[in-house]
Coordinates of C-alpha atoms in Angstrom, one line a residue:
Chain A
M30 CA -149.9 140.2 48.5
A31 CA -146.2 139.5 49.0
V32 CA -144.8 139.2 52.5
K33 CA -141.3 140.6 53.2
L34 CA -139.2 138.9 55.7
S35 CA -136.0 140.6 57.0
A36 CA -133.4 138.6 58.9
N37 CA -130.3 139.9 60.6
Y38 CA -127.5 138.0 62.4
S39 CA -124.8 139.8 64.4
K40 CA -121.9 138.6 66.4
K41 CA -119.3 140.5 68.5
L42 CA -116.1 138.9 69.7
G43 CA -113.2 140.2 71.9
L44 CA -109.8 140.7 70.4
P45 CA -106.4 141.3 71.9
G46 CA -105.6 144.7 73.1
F47 CA -108.9 145.5 74.8
S48 CA -110.5 145.7 71.3
S49 CA -113.2 143.7 69.7
H50 CA -114.8 143.3 66.3
S51 CA -118.3 142.6 65.2
F52 CA -119.9 141.5 62.0
S53 CA -123.5 141.4 60.9
A54 CA -125.3 140.1 57.9
S55 CA -128.8 140.9 56.7
V56 CA -131.0 139.4 54.1
E57 CA -134.5 140.3 52.9
V58 CA -136.7 137.7 51.2
E59 CA -140.2 137.8 49.8
L60 CA -142.7 135.1 50.8
T61 CA -145.9 134.3 49.1
D62 CA -147.8 133.8 52.4
L63 CA -147.4 133.9 56.2
S64 CA -147.3 130.1 56.6
Q65 CA -143.7 130.1 55.2
V66 CA -142.4 132.4 57.9
E67 CA -141.3 129.8 60.5
A68 CA -139.5 127.6 58.1
Q69 CA -137.8 130.6 56.4
C70 CA -136.7 132.0 59.7
Q71 CA -135.1 128.7 60.6
K72 CA -133.4 128.5 57.3
L73 CA -132.1 132.1 57.3
Y74 CA -130.8 131.9 60.8
Q75 CA -128.7 128.9 60.0
L76 CA -127.5 130.5 56.8
L77 CA -126.6 133.8 58.3
Q78 CA -125.0 132.3 61.4
Q79 CA -122.9 130.0 59.3
S80 CA -121.8 132.9 57.1
V81 CA -121.0 135.3 59.9
D82 CA -119.1 132.6 61.9
H83 CA -117.1 131.8 58.8
E84 CA -116.1 135.4 58.1
I85 CA -115.6 136.6 61.6
Q86 CA -112.7 134.2 62.0
Q87 CA -110.7 136.6 59.9
V88 CA -109.5 139.0 62.5
G89 CA -107.7 141.3 60.2
F90 CA -105.6 144.0 61.9
V91 CA -104.9 143.4 65.6
P92 CA -103.0 146.0 67.6
G93 CA -99.4 145.0 68.1
E94 CA -96.8 145.4 70.9
F95 CA -96.4 149.1 70.7
Y96 CA -99.4 150.1 68.8
G97 CA -100.4 153.7 69.3
I98 CA -97.7 154.6 71.8
N99 CA -96.4 157.4 69.6
A100 CA -99.8 158.7 69.0
V101 CA -100.5 158.9 72.7
D102 CA -97.2 160.6 73.4
Q103 CA -97.9 163.2 70.8
S104 CA -101.6 163.8 71.3
G105 CA -101.9 163.1 74.9
N106 CA -105.0 161.1 74.5
N107 CA -105.5 157.4 74.6
G108 CA -107.6 155.2 72.7
H109 CA -109.3 155.9 69.5
R110 CA -112.1 154.5 67.5
T111 CA -112.0 153.5 63.9
Q112 CA -115.0 152.5 61.9
H113 CA -115.1 150.5 58.8
A114 CA -118.1 149.3 56.9
N115 CA -119.8 146.5 58.8
C116 CA -116.8 146.2 61.2
H117 CA -116.6 148.3 64.3
T118 CA -113.5 148.2 66.5
N119 CA -113.6 149.8 69.9
G120 CA -111.1 150.7 72.5
H121 CA -107.7 150.0 71.1
A122 CA -105.3 149.9 74.0
Q123 CA -102.5 152.2 73.3
N124 CA -99.9 150.6 75.2
G125 CA -98.6 147.5 73.7
S126 CA -99.2 143.9 73.4
G127 CA -102.4 142.2 72.6
R128 CA -103.9 139.5 74.6
G129 CA -106.7 137.2 73.6
Y130 CA -110.0 136.6 75.2
N131 CA -113.1 135.4 73.6
V132 CA -116.7 136.2 73.9
N133 CA -117.1 133.7 76.7
G134 CA -114.6 135.4 78.8
H135 CA -112.1 132.6 78.8
S136 CA -108.6 134.0 78.3
R137 CA -106.3 132.0 76.2
A138 CA -104.0 129.6 78.0
S139 CA -101.7 132.1 79.4
N140 CA -98.3 132.4 80.9
G141 CA -98.6 136.1 80.6
N142 CA -95.8 136.2 78.2
G143 CA -97.2 134.4 75.2
G144 CA -96.8 135.8 71.7
G145 CA -97.7 139.4 72.1
E146 CA -99.7 138.8 75.2
R147 CA -97.3 140.2 77.9
W148 CA -98.9 141.7 81.0
N149 CA -96.9 142.9 83.9
C150 CA -99.2 141.7 86.6
T151 CA -99.8 138.0 87.5
D152 CA -101.8 135.7 85.3
G153 CA -104.3 135.5 88.2
Q154 CA -104.8 139.2 88.2
R155 CA -105.0 139.3 84.5
G156 CA -107.7 136.6 84.4
F157 CA -109.6 138.3 87.2
I158 CA -109.6 141.7 85.3
L159 CA -110.8 140.0 82.1
R160 CA -113.4 138.0 83.9
L161 CA -114.9 141.1 85.5
V162 CA -114.9 142.9 82.2
N163 CA -116.8 140.0 80.6
E164 CA -119.2 139.1 83.3
H165 CA -120.3 142.6 84.0
N166 CA -120.1 143.9 80.4
L167 CA -117.6 146.6 81.4
D168 CA -116.4 148.8 78.6
K169 CA -112.9 147.8 77.9
Q170 CA -111.9 151.4 77.0
E171 CA -113.3 152.6 80.3
V172 CA -111.1 150.1 82.1
E173 CA -108.2 151.3 80.1
D174 CA -109.0 154.9 80.9
L175 CA -109.4 154.1 84.6
A176 CA -105.9 152.6 84.6
R177 CA -104.5 155.7 82.9
Q178 CA -106.4 158.0 85.3
F179 CA -104.9 156.3 88.3
F180 CA -101.5 155.2 87.1
G181 CA -100.8 157.0 83.9
T182 CA -100.3 153.8 82.1
G183 CA -102.3 151.1 80.3
V184 CA -103.8 148.0 81.8
R185 CA -101.1 145.6 80.5
E186 CA -98.3 147.8 81.9
L187 CA -99.7 147.8 85.4
N188 CA -97.4 146.2 87.9
K189 CA -98.9 143.7 90.5
M190 CA -99.6 146.4 93.1
Q191 CA -101.3 148.6 90.5
A192 CA -103.3 145.7 89.2
S193 CA -104.5 144.9 92.6
Q194 CA -105.6 148.5 93.1
L195 CA -107.4 148.5 89.7
L196 CA -109.2 145.3 90.7
D197 CA -110.4 147.0 93.9
E198 CA -111.8 149.8 91.8
L199 CA -113.5 147.4 89.3
L200 CA -115.0 145.3 92.1
A201 CA -116.4 148.5 93.7
K202 CA -117.7 149.5 90.3
V203 CA -119.6 146.3 89.9
G204 CA -121.0 146.4 93.4
Q205 CA -118.7 143.8 94.9
P206 CA -116.2 145.9 96.9
R207 CA -113.3 143.9 98.1
Q208 CA -113.0 143.7 101.8
T209 CA -109.7 145.4 102.5
R210 CA -110.3 146.3 106.1
H211 CA -108.5 144.2 108.5
R212 CA -108.1 144.0 112.2
R213 CA -105.9 147.0 113.0
Q214 CA -104.4 146.4 116.4
P215 CA -103.9 149.6 118.3
S216 CA -100.4 150.8 118.1
S217 CA -99.8 150.5 121.8
S218 CA -100.1 147.3 123.7
Q219 CA -100.9 149.1 126.8
P220 CA -104.5 149.6 128.0
Q221 CA -106.0 152.5 126.1
P222 CA -107.7 155.2 128.1
A223 CA -110.1 157.3 126.2
V224 CA -108.0 160.4 126.5
A225 CA -104.5 160.5 127.9
S226 CA -103.1 163.8 129.2
Chain B
M29 CA -101.2 120.1 118.1
S30 CA -100.4 120.5 121.8
A31 CA -102.8 118.6 124.0
R32 CA -102.4 121.2 126.6
T33 CA -103.7 124.0 124.5
T34 CA -106.6 121.8 123.4
N35 CA -107.5 121.3 127.1
A36 CA -107.5 125.0 127.6
A37 CA -109.6 125.5 124.5
T38 CA -112.4 123.1 125.5
T39 CA -113.8 125.8 127.7
A40 CA -114.2 128.2 124.9
S41 CA -117.0 128.2 122.3
T42 CA -115.6 128.2 118.8
P43 CA -118.4 129.2 116.4
G44 CA -115.9 131.0 114.2
A45 CA -114.0 127.8 113.6
G46 CA -116.9 126.3 111.7
A47 CA -116.6 122.6 110.8
R48 CA -112.9 122.7 110.1
S49 CA -110.5 120.8 112.3
E50 CA -107.7 122.5 114.1
K51 CA -105.3 120.7 111.8
E52 CA -107.0 122.1 108.7
I53 CA -107.0 125.6 110.2
I54 CA -103.3 125.4 111.0
A55 CA -102.6 124.1 107.5
E56 CA -104.4 127.2 106.2
L57 CA -102.5 129.5 108.5
L58 CA -99.3 128.0 107.2
Q59 CA -100.1 129.0 103.6
T60 CA -100.1 132.7 104.3
V61 CA -98.9 135.1 107.0
S62 CA -99.5 138.8 107.5
A63 CA -97.4 141.2 109.6
S64 CA -100.1 141.5 112.3
R65 CA -100.5 137.7 112.5
L66 CA -96.7 137.2 112.7
T67 CA -96.4 139.9 115.3
L68 CA -99.1 138.3 117.5
F69 CA -97.5 134.9 117.2
L70 CA -94.2 136.4 118.3
Q71 CA -95.9 138.2 121.2
C72 CA -97.8 135.2 122.6
R73 CA -98.4 131.9 120.8
L74 CA -101.3 131.0 123.0
K75 CA -103.1 134.3 122.2
F76 CA -102.5 133.6 118.5
F77 CA -104.0 130.1 119.0
F78 CA -107.1 131.5 120.7
R79 CA -107.6 134.2 118.1
Y80 CA -106.7 132.5 114.8
V81 CA -107.1 128.8 115.4
L82 CA -110.0 128.6 117.8
S83 CA -111.5 132.0 116.7
I84 CA -112.8 132.6 120.1
P85 CA -115.2 135.6 119.7
K86 CA -114.4 138.7 121.6
P87 CA -116.0 142.1 121.5
K88 CA -114.2 144.5 119.3
A89 CA -112.0 146.8 121.2
P90 CA -113.1 150.5 121.2
A91 CA -109.6 151.6 120.2
L92 CA -109.6 149.3 117.2
H93 CA -113.0 150.6 116.1
V94 CA -111.8 154.2 116.3
G95 CA -108.8 153.2 114.3
N96 CA -110.9 151.6 111.6
A97 CA -113.1 154.7 111.3
V98 CA -110.2 157.0 111.1
H99 CA -108.6 154.8 108.5
A100 CA -111.8 154.8 106.4
A101 CA -111.8 158.6 106.4
L102 CA -108.2 158.8 105.5
K103 CA -108.8 156.4 102.6
A104 CA -111.7 158.5 101.4
R105 CA -109.5 161.6 101.5
N106 CA -106.6 160.0 99.7
R107 CA -108.7 158.4 97.1
A108 CA -110.5 161.7 96.3
R109 CA -107.2 163.5 96.0
W110 CA -106.0 160.7 93.7
L111 CA -109.0 161.3 91.4
Q112 CA -108.5 165.1 91.8
Q113 CA -112.0 165.4 93.2
P114 CA -111.3 166.7 96.8
L115 CA -114.1 166.0 99.2
S116 CA -115.7 168.5 101.5
L117 CA -115.3 168.1 105.2
K118 CA -118.9 167.0 105.4
A119 CA -118.4 164.2 102.8
L120 CA -115.3 163.0 104.8
H121 CA -117.4 163.0 108.0
D122 CA -120.0 160.9 106.2
S123 CA -117.3 158.4 105.3
Y124 CA -116.1 158.4 108.9
S125 CA -119.7 158.0 110.2
A126 CA -120.4 155.1 107.8
A127 CA -117.4 153.3 109.0
W128 CA -118.4 154.0 112.6
T129 CA -121.7 152.3 112.1
D130 CA -120.2 149.2 110.5
E131 CA -120.5 146.4 113.0
S132 CA -119.4 143.6 110.6
E133 CA -116.4 142.9 112.9
G134 CA -118.5 142.7 115.9
K135 CA -120.2 145.0 118.4
V136 CA -118.1 147.2 120.6
D137 CA -118.7 147.6 124.3
W138 CA -118.5 151.3 124.7
A139 CA -119.4 151.5 128.4
G140 CA -121.4 154.6 127.6
A141 CA -118.6 156.5 126.0
E142 CA -119.4 156.0 122.3
A143 CA -120.3 159.6 121.5
E144 CA -117.1 160.8 123.2
E145 CA -114.9 158.2 121.4
K146 CA -116.5 159.1 118.1
A147 CA -115.7 162.8 118.6
I148 CA -112.2 162.0 119.7
G149 CA -111.6 160.0 116.5
W150 CA -112.9 162.7 114.3
R151 CA -110.8 165.4 116.1
L152 CA -107.9 163.1 115.4
F153 CA -108.7 163.0 111.8
E154 CA -109.2 166.7 111.5
T155 CA -105.8 167.3 113.2
Y156 CA -104.2 165.1 110.6
L157 CA -105.9 166.9 107.8
R158 CA -104.6 170.2 109.1
E159 CA -101.1 169.1 109.8
H160 CA -100.6 166.8 106.8
P161 CA -102.4 167.9 103.7
L162 CA -101.6 166.0 100.6
P163 CA -100.0 168.4 98.1
E164 CA -102.4 168.9 95.3
D165 CA -100.0 167.9 92.6
L166 CA -99.0 164.6 94.3
K167 CA -100.8 161.5 93.1
P168 CA -100.6 158.4 95.4
D169 CA -99.1 155.2 94.0
A170 CA -101.6 153.1 95.9
I171 CA -104.2 153.4 98.6
E172 CA -105.2 150.6 101.0
V173 CA -104.1 148.1 98.5
S174 CA -104.0 144.3 99.3
I175 CA -100.9 142.6 98.0
E176 CA -99.0 139.5 98.5
A177 CA -95.5 138.1 98.0
D178 CA -94.7 134.5 97.1
L179 CA -91.7 133.6 99.2
R180 CA -91.6 129.9 98.3
E181 CA -88.0 130.3 97.0
H182 CA -87.1 131.0 100.6
G183 CA -89.1 128.1 101.9
L184 CA -91.6 130.5 103.6
P185 CA -95.3 131.1 103.5
R186 CA -96.9 133.7 101.3
L187 CA -96.7 137.1 102.8
V188 CA -99.9 139.1 102.6
G189 CA -100.7 142.6 103.7
I190 CA -102.4 145.9 103.0
L191 CA -100.5 149.1 102.4
D192 CA -102.3 152.1 103.7
L193 CA -100.7 154.6 101.3
V194 CA -97.8 154.6 98.9
L195 CA -96.7 158.1 97.9
Q196 CA -93.8 158.7 95.6
S197 CA -92.4 155.2 96.4
R198 CA -92.6 155.9 100.1
I199 CA -94.7 153.4 102.1
I200 CA -96.9 155.2 104.7
D201 CA -98.7 153.4 107.5
Y202 CA -101.3 155.1 109.7
K203 CA -101.6 154.3 113.3
T204 CA -103.9 155.5 116.0
S205 CA -102.5 155.5 119.5
S206 CA -103.4 156.7 122.9
T207 CA -99.7 157.4 123.8
T208 CA -97.0 159.3 122.1
P209 CA -94.6 156.8 120.4
N210 CA -91.1 156.7 121.5
P211 CA -89.0 157.9 118.5
E212 CA -86.0 155.8 119.5
R213 CA -88.0 152.6 119.8
V214 CA -90.8 152.9 117.3
A215 CA -88.7 151.7 114.4
H216 CA -87.8 148.6 116.3
T217 CA -91.2 147.8 117.7
H218 CA -92.8 148.1 114.3
E219 CA -90.0 146.4 112.3
V220 CA -92.0 143.3 111.5
Q221 CA -94.7 145.3 109.9
T222 CA -92.4 147.8 108.1
S223 CA -90.1 145.1 106.8
G224 CA -93.1 143.1 105.7
Y225 CA -94.5 146.1 103.8
A226 CA -91.2 146.7 102.2
V227 CA -91.0 143.1 101.0
L228 CA -94.5 143.3 99.7
Y229 CA -93.8 146.5 97.9
R230 CA -90.6 145.2 96.2
H231 CA -92.3 142.0 95.1
N232 CA -95.2 143.8 93.6
T233 CA -93.5 146.7 91.9
G234 CA -90.1 145.4 91.1
Q235 CA -88.7 148.6 92.8
R236 CA -87.1 149.4 96.0
E237 CA -89.1 151.7 98.3
L238 CA -87.5 155.1 98.9
G239 CA -88.4 155.0 102.6
L240 CA -91.1 154.1 105.1
E241 CA -93.2 156.4 107.3
L242 CA -95.3 155.7 110.4
H243 CA -97.9 158.4 110.9
H244 CA -99.1 158.1 114.5
L245 CA -102.4 159.9 115.2
V246 CA -102.2 160.3 119.0
K247 CA -105.4 160.6 121.0
L248 CA -104.4 163.2 123.6
K249 CA -106.7 166.0 124.9
N250 CA -105.0 168.0 122.2
P251 CA -104.5 165.4 119.5
K252 CA -101.2 165.4 117.7
V253 CA -99.5 163.6 114.8
V254 CA -96.1 162.1 115.1
V255 CA -94.4 161.1 111.9
T256 CA -91.5 158.7 112.1
L257 CA -89.4 158.6 109.0
M258 CA -87.4 155.4 108.2
P259 CA -84.9 154.5 105.5
P260 CA -85.6 151.7 103.1
M261 CA -85.5 148.2 104.6
S262 CA -81.9 146.9 104.8
D263 CA -80.8 143.4 103.8
E264 CA -80.3 142.6 107.5
Q265 CA -83.9 143.6 108.3
Q266 CA -85.1 141.4 105.5
T267 CA -83.1 138.5 106.9
R268 CA -84.5 139.1 110.4
L269 CA -88.0 139.1 109.0
F270 CA -87.4 135.9 107.1
H271 CA -86.0 134.3 110.3
L272 CA -89.2 135.3 112.2
M273 CA -91.4 133.9 109.4
D274 CA -89.4 130.7 109.6
A275 CA -90.0 130.6 113.4
Y276 CA -93.8 131.1 112.7
Q277 CA -93.8 128.3 110.2
T278 CA -91.9 125.9 112.5
G279 CA -94.0 126.9 115.5
L280 CA -97.2 126.2 113.7
Q281 CA -96.0 122.9 112.3
R282 CA -95.1 121.8 115.9
G283 CA -98.4 123.1 117.4
D284 CA -96.2 125.1 119.7
F285 CA -98.8 127.3 121.3
V286 CA -97.4 128.2 124.7
P287 CA -98.3 131.4 126.7
S288 CA -95.9 134.3 127.2
P289 CA -96.8 135.7 130.6
G290 CA -95.8 139.3 131.2
M291 CA -97.0 142.9 131.6
Q292 CA -98.9 142.7 128.3
C293 CA -101.3 140.2 129.9
A294 CA -103.1 143.0 131.8
C295 CA -104.9 144.0 128.7
C296 CA -105.3 140.7 127.0
E297 CA -108.8 139.7 126.0
F298 CA -107.9 136.0 126.5
F299 CA -106.7 136.4 130.0
N300 CA -109.4 134.1 131.5
E301 CA -108.8 131.4 128.8
C302 CA -105.1 131.7 129.4
R303 CA -105.5 131.1 133.2
R304 CA -107.2 127.8 132.4
W305 CA -104.3 126.7 130.2
K306 CA -102.5 123.6 131.6

């Protein structure tokens, strides 16, 4: 009796503009007996990984500087999802330039103003936002939506003050609220009775 | 480092200082400055030394605790309004109570008056809610946001601070107080803070603030709110602030921690340590 072995390899990588793309490849082979499974798995894994890695380097369309701005202005919504066979893109930012970060969460060497990678906040804030997104598997579109909910603008357009506020929200979201409380000295330097008349 | 201040300090335990040397702590304090730290340095350098260099532990002042709890409730109210999900009075009280039970900054010696103080703080907050509702269609620009300004181009430390509320480009700072602020003096007495906030705002938004407001929540038998409106920081005010920051930097570099005896010593938590200073 023939044995069918199905193998699938999938990879998802981040792209500029809070988007990502993924690619998967599947094969099905017939084996004459079960003793071949281990060797075939090893062989297929290497083959599929090599193939996917080779193809996924072709990033295709990447949102540009002002991608989607007109659509947002007209429709009032932000972000949309497009689906193509075998390639799913999610969370296109609607507000401008792309910026790169890879699956390991390392942003590209950045001066914040690299080719099509302009963010209004500091490089440190940008790196922190991206690190939180990656380390805690946050949905990039949700982060984008959060920025729009609070500030009416996309993440890349946030100024430094807004980015700091967004970071507070993200840290609270991942259970690491930033300690913003500080020693508030009473307004008066005089001894403070409980109640003054 | 002044040997005299070191002598005074030997009588104090310094668990908060950890393993760092005074030199290292001062080097760190030279990197950044906040409005409250700068204000304290200008009020009394020795008090600054006790609090920030030696980190001599002191019980948290009741007034400070009340202020923190009221701030927490205000933050909850403002944030909910921002998200257009207004909170019930009970939910706000829960925020207030949660902040009240937070002892991360140390225990408070209530002298048996905790329940009374808690009620006073809440009445204060309720008064503010009644008299200063946030218009429903107004969205804040920022709520209790930590920001900083790199002032290296002026040869100054990095300025750090937290803006309580920014609303329509106006910077609002909440204060709890046991006495009614003097309207003629309040702008002057809080100038370090308000100018600091204006510098922070401008550096982080690229815009000039439209004005500054101090909202004093005054703890009287019948609580009241006093709002002081101020214009945007002037160039002269910014220059004054930078001069003061320069004095802070120079003073720290010289280890210039001398006391400033005066009326304010009556309520200083470091009075005993100060008396031992030689």
